[in-house]
Coordinates of C-alpha atoms and ligand atoms in Angstrom, one line a residue:
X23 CA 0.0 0.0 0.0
X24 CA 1.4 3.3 -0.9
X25 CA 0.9 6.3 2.2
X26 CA 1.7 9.5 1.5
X27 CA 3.4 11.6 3.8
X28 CA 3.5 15.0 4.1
X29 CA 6.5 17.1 6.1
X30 CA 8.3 13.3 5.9
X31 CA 11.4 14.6 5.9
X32 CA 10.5 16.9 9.2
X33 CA 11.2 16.1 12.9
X34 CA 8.4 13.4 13.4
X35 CA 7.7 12.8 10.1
X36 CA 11.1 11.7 9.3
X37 CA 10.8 8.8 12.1
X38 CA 7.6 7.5 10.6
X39 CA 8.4 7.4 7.3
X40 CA 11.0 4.8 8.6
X41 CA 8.6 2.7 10.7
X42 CA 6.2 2.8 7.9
X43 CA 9.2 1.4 5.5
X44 CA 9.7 -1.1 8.5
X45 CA 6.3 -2.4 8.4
X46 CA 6.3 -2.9 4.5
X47 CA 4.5 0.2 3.2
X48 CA 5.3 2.1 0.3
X49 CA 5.8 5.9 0.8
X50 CA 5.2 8.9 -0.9
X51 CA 6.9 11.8 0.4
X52 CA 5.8 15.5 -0.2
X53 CA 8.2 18.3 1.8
X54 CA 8.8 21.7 0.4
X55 CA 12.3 21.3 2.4
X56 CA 10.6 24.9 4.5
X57 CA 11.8 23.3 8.0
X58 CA 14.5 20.4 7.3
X59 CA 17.2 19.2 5.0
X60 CA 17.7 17.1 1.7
X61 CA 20.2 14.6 3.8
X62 CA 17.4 13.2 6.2
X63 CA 16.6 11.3 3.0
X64 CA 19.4 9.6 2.5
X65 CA 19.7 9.1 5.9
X66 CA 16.3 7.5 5.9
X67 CA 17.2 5.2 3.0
X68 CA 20.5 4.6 4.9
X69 CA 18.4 3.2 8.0
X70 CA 15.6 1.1 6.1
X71 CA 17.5 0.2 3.1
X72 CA 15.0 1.2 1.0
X73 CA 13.8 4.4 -1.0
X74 CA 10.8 6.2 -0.4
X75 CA 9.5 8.4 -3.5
X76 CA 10.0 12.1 -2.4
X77 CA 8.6 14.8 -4.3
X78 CA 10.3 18.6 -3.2
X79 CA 7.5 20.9 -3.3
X80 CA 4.8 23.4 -1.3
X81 CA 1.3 21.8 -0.8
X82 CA -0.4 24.8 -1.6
X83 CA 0.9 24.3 -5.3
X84 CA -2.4 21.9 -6.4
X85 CA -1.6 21.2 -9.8
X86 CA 1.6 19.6 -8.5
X87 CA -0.5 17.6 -5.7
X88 CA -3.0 16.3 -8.2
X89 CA 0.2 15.0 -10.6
X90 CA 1.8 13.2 -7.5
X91 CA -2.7 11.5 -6.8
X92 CA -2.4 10.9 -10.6
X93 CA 0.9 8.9 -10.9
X94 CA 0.4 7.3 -7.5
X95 CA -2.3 4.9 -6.5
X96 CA -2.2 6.9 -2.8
X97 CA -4.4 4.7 0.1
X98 CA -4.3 6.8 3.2
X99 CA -2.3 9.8 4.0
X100 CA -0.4 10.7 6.8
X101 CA -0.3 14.6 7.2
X102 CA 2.7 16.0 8.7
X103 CA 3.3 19.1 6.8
X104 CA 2.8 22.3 8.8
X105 CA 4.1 25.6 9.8
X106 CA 4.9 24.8 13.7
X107 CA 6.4 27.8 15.7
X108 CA 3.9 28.9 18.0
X109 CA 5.6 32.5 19.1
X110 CA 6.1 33.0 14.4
X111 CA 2.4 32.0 14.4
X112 CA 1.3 35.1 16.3
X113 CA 3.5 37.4 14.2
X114 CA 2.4 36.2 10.7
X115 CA -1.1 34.6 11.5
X116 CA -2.1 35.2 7.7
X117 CA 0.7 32.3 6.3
X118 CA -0.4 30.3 9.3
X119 CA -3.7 29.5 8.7
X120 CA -2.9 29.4 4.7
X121 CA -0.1 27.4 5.2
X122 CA -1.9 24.9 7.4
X123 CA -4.8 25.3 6.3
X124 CA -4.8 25.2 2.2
X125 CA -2.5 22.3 2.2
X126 CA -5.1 20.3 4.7
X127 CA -7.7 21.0 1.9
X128 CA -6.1 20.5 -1.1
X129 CA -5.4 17.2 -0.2
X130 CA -8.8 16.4 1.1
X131 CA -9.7 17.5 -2.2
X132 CA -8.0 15.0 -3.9
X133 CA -9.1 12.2 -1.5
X134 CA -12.7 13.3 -2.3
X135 CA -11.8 13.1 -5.8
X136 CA -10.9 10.0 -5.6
X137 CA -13.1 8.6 -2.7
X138 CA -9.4 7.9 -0.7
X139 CA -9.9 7.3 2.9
X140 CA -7.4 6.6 5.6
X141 CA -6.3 9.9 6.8
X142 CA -3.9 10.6 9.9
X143 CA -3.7 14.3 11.1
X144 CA -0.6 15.5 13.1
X145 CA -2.2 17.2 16.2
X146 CA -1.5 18.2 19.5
X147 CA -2.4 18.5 22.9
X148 CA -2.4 22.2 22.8
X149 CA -6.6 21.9 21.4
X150 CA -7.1 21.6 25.7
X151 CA -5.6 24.5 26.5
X152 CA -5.0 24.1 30.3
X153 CA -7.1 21.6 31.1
X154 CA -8.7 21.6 34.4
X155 CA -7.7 18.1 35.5
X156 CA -4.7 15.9 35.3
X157 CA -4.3 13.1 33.3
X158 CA -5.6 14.8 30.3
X159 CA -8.3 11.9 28.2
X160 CA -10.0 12.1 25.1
X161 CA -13.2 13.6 26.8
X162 CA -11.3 16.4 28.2
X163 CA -13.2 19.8 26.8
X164 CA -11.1 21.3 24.3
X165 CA -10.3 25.1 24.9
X166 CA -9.5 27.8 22.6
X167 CA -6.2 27.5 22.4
X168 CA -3.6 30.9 22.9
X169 CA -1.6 30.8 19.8
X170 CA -2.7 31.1 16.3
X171 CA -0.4 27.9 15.5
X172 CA -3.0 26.2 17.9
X173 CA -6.1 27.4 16.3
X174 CA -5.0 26.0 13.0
X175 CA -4.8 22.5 14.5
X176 CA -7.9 22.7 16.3
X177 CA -9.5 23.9 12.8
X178 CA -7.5 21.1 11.1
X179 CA -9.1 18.9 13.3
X180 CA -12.9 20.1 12.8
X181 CA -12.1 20.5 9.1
X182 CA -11.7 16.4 8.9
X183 CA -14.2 15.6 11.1
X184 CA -16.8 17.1 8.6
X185 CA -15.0 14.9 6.0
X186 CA -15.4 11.9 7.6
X187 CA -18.8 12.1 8.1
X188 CA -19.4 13.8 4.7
X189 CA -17.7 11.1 2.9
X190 CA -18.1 8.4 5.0
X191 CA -14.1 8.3 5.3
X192 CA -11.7 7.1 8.1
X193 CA -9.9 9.6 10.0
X194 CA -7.6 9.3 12.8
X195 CA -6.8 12.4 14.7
X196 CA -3.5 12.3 16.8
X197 CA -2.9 14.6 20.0
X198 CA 0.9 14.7 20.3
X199 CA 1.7 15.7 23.8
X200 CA 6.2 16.8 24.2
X201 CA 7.6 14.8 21.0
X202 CA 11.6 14.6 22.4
X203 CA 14.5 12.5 21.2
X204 CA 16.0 11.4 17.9
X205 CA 16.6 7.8 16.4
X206 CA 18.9 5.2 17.8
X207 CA 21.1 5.2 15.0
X208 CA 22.2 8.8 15.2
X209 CA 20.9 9.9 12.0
X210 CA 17.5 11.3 12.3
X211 CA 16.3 14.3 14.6
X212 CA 14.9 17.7 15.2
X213 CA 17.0 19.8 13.1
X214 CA 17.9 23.1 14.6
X215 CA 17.0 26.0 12.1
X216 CA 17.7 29.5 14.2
X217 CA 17.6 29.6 17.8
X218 CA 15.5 26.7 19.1
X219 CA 11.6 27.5 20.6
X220 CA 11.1 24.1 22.7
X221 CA 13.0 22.7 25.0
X222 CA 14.9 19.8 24.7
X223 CA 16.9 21.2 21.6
X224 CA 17.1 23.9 23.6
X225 CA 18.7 21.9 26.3
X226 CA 20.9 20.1 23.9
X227 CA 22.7 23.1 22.6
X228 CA 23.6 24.6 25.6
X229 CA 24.9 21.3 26.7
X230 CA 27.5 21.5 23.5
X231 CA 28.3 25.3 23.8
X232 CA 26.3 26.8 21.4
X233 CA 23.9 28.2 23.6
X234 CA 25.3 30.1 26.5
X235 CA 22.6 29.0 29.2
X236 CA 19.0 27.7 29.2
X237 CA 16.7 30.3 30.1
X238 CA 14.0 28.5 32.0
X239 CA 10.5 30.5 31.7
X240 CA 9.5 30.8 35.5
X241 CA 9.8 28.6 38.5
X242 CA 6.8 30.0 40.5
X243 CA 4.2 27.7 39.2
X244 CA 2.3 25.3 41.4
X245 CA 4.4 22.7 40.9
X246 CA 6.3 20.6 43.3
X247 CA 9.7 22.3 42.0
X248 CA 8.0 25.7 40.4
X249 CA 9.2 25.0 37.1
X250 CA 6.1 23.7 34.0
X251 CA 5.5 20.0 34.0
X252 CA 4.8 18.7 30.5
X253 CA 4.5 14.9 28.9
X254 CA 7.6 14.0 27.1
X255 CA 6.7 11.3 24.6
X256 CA 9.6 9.5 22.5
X257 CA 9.7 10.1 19.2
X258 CA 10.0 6.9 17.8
X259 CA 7.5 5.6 20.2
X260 CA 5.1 8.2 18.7
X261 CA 6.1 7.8 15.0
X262 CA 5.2 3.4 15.8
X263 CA 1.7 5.2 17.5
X264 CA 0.7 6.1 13.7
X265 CA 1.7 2.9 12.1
X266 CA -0.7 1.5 14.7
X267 CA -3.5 4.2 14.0
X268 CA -2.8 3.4 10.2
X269 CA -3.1 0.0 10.3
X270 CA -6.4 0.2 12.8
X271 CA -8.5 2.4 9.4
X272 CA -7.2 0.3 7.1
X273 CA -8.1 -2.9 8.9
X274 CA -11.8 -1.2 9.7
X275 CA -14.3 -3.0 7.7
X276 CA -16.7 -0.1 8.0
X277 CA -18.5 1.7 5.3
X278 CA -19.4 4.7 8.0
X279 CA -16.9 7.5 9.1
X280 CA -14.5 6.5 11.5
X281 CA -13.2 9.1 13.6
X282 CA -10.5 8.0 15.9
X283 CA -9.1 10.9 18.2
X284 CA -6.0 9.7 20.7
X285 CA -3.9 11.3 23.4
X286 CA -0.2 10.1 22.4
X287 CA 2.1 10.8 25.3
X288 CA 3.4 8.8 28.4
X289 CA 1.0 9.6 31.0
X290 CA 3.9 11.0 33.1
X291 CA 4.7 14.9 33.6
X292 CA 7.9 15.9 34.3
X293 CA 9.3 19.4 35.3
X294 CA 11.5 21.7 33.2
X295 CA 14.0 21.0 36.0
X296 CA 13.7 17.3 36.1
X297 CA 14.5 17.4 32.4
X298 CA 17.6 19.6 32.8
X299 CA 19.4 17.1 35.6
X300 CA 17.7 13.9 33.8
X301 CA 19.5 15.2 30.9
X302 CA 23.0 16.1 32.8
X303 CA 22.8 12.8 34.6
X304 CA 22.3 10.5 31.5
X305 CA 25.2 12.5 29.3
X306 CA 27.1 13.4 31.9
X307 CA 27.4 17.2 30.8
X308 CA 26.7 20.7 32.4
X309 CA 23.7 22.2 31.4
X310 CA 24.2 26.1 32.7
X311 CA 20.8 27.8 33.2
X312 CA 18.9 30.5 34.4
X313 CA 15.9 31.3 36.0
X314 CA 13.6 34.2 34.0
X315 CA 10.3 35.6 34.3
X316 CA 7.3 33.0 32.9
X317 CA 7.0 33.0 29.3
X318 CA 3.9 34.6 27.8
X319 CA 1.1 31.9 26.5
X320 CA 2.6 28.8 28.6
X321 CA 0.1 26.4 30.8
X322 CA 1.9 25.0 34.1
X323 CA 0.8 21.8 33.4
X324 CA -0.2 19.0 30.6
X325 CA 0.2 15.0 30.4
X326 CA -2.3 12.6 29.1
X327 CA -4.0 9.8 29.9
X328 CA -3.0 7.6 26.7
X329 CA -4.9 4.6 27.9
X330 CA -7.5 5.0 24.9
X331 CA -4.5 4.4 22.6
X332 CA -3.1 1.6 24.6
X333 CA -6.7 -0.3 24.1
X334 CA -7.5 0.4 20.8
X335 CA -4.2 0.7 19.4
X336 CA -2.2 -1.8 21.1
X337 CA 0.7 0.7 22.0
X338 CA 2.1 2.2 25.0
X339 CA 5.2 4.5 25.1
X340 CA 8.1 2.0 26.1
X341 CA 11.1 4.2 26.3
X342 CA 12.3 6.3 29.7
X343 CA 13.3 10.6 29.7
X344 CA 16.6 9.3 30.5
X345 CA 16.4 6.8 27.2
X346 CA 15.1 9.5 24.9
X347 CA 17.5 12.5 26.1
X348 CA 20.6 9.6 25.5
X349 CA 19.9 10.0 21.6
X350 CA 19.6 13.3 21.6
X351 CA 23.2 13.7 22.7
X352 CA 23.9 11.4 20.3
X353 CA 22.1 13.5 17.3
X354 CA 24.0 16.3 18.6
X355 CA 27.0 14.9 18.2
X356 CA 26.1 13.4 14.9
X357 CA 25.4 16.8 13.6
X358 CA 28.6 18.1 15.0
X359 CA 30.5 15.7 12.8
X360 CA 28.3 16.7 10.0
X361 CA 28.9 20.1 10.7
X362 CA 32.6 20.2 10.9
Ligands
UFG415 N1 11.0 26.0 28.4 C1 12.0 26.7 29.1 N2 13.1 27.2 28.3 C2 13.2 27.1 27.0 C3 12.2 26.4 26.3 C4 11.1 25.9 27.0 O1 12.0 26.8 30.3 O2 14.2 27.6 26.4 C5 9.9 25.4 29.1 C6 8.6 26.0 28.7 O3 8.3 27.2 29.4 C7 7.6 24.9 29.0 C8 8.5 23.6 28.8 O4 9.8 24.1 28.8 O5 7.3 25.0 30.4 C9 8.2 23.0 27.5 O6 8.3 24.0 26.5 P1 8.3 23.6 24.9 O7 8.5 24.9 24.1 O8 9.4 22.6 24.6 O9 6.9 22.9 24.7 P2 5.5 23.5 24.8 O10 4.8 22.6 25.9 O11 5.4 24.9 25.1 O12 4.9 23.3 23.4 C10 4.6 22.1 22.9 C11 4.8 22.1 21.4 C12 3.8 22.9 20.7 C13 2.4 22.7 21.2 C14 2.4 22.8 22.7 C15 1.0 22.4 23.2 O13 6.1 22.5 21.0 O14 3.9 22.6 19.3 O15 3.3 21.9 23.2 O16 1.0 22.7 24.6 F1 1.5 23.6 20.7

């Protein structure tokens, strides 16, 4: 079966593109190359053995999108592709919601064409806002959430959900919570374009000297330490969550919509704090930071209850912080090499 993935050559897409490979799909890749580099490909090819089709070029550019429907015979679609910096998102909202947006459609467009079903959308946890109670489920009302980038996936998500039921398709709507880490062979990760928004790749190049120190965005929350708690999920655990969610529409004998919706994280929050030592034990480097003043937009606290996804999905997230913030060392390293 041949899935086309969108942004396959981005940060998460890049790891499922290689599980799907793994699992004996063919792939279709679409990435306008916005947010990542031409090497992850031959890195991916490196990995599986095996050569995905990879077409350069911006979603928003139809007549290209209907060539790629017309010289493929696409089943399902997994839809990475997607401007993802929430502080740029308030800046330009415009390109946000056209970026996100018109690509969404234009491939809907073509899977109503061509009565294709088997869609998986790239969202996240942000549609709760700050939920009111911890562990976040499925049934937790969804907020309006504070950034632009945010909105765009909620609309994404409402956007497909009239599909389904429109066209009687199968749709499977995925609720990332923290995606950290990189692959076990070194090759893959989150490639570091400017100066880094989240985290972890944060983290990582302040470890190696790039950075001079980690500014972390308050430590008066209500937490046990002060700093935010947040639900760091592995990345290749969650790129295996979508071959699951995948393989669960294709397998659904159904001639109704299905709309699946699933909370993908570990059910375990952790502190900004917590990361920073996890992350100086396991590598045995000094990350130097700083306390500052909260940042604007940021909830003190968000991890999910992924049981739904353990159920109907037969997967769990299987590898530790300490685990995950190992390869990212590694990456780092990797792309020092590369670098130099
Ligand atoms: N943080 C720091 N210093 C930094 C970067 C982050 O202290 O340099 C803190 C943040 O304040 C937050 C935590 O680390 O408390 C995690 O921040 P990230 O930016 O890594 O992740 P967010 O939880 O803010 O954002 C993530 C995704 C978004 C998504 C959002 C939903 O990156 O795409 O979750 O809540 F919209």
């Amino acid at each position: 079966m041949a899935i086309l993935v969108t942004g396959g050559l981005g940060y998460i897409g890049s790891h499922t593109v290689v599980e799907l490979l793994n699992n004996g799909f063919e792939v279709v890749i679409i990435d306008d190359l916005s947010n990542t580099e031409r090497f992850i490909l031959k890195n991916i090819e490196e990995i599986t053995g095996k050569k995905p089709v990879f077409y350069p070029f911006d979603l928003r550019r139809k007549e290209l999108l209907t060539q790629v429907f017309d010289a493929h015979q696409i089943d399902g679609c997994i839809n990475f592709a997607a401007s993802k910096a929430v502080g740029e998102s308030q800046i330009i909202p415009v390109d946000y919601y056209e970026n996100n947006l018109f690509s969404l459609i234009n491939i809907l467009q073509e899977f109503k064409t061509r009565k294709i079903s088997n869609f998986i959308f790239s969202s996240s946890c942000t549609v709760y806002g700050q939920a009111d109670v911890m562990p976040i489920d499925e049934n937790t009302p969804l907020k309006t959430p504070e950034s632009v980038y945010g909105k765009t996936k909620q609309m994404g998500e409402q956007i497909l959900i009239d599909f389904a039921k429109a066209y009687h398709s199968k749709i499977s709507l995925l609720r990332y919570f923290n995606p950290i880490g990189a692959h076990p062979s070194g090759k893959l990760g989150e490639l570091p374009i400017g100066i880094p928004n989240n985290l972890v790749p944060y983290v990582m190049q302040t470890a190696s000297g790039i950075r001079e120190k980690l500014n972390i965005w308050g430590d008066d929350y209500p937490t046990e330490d002060g700093t935010a708690v947040r639900d760091y999920i592995y990345v290749v655990d969650l790129a295996k969550a979508h071959v699951a969610a995948l393989k669960k529409l294709i397998d659904d004998p159904s001639s109704d919509a299905v709309i699946d919706i699933y909370n993908l994280g570990t059910g375990k929050g952790s502190s900004v704090l917590e990361v920073v030592k996890a992350f100086e034990k396991t590598n045995n480097v000094e990350v130097p930071y700083q306390i500052c003043a909260r940042r604007e937009g940021d909830i003190t606290i968000a991890y999910a209850n992924p049981d739904k996804a353990g159920k109907e999905l037969h997967w769990k997230s299987e590898t530790s912080l300490e685990e995950a913030l190992r390869t990212v060392w590694e990456w780092q390293k990797y792309l020092k090499t590369r670098n130099s």
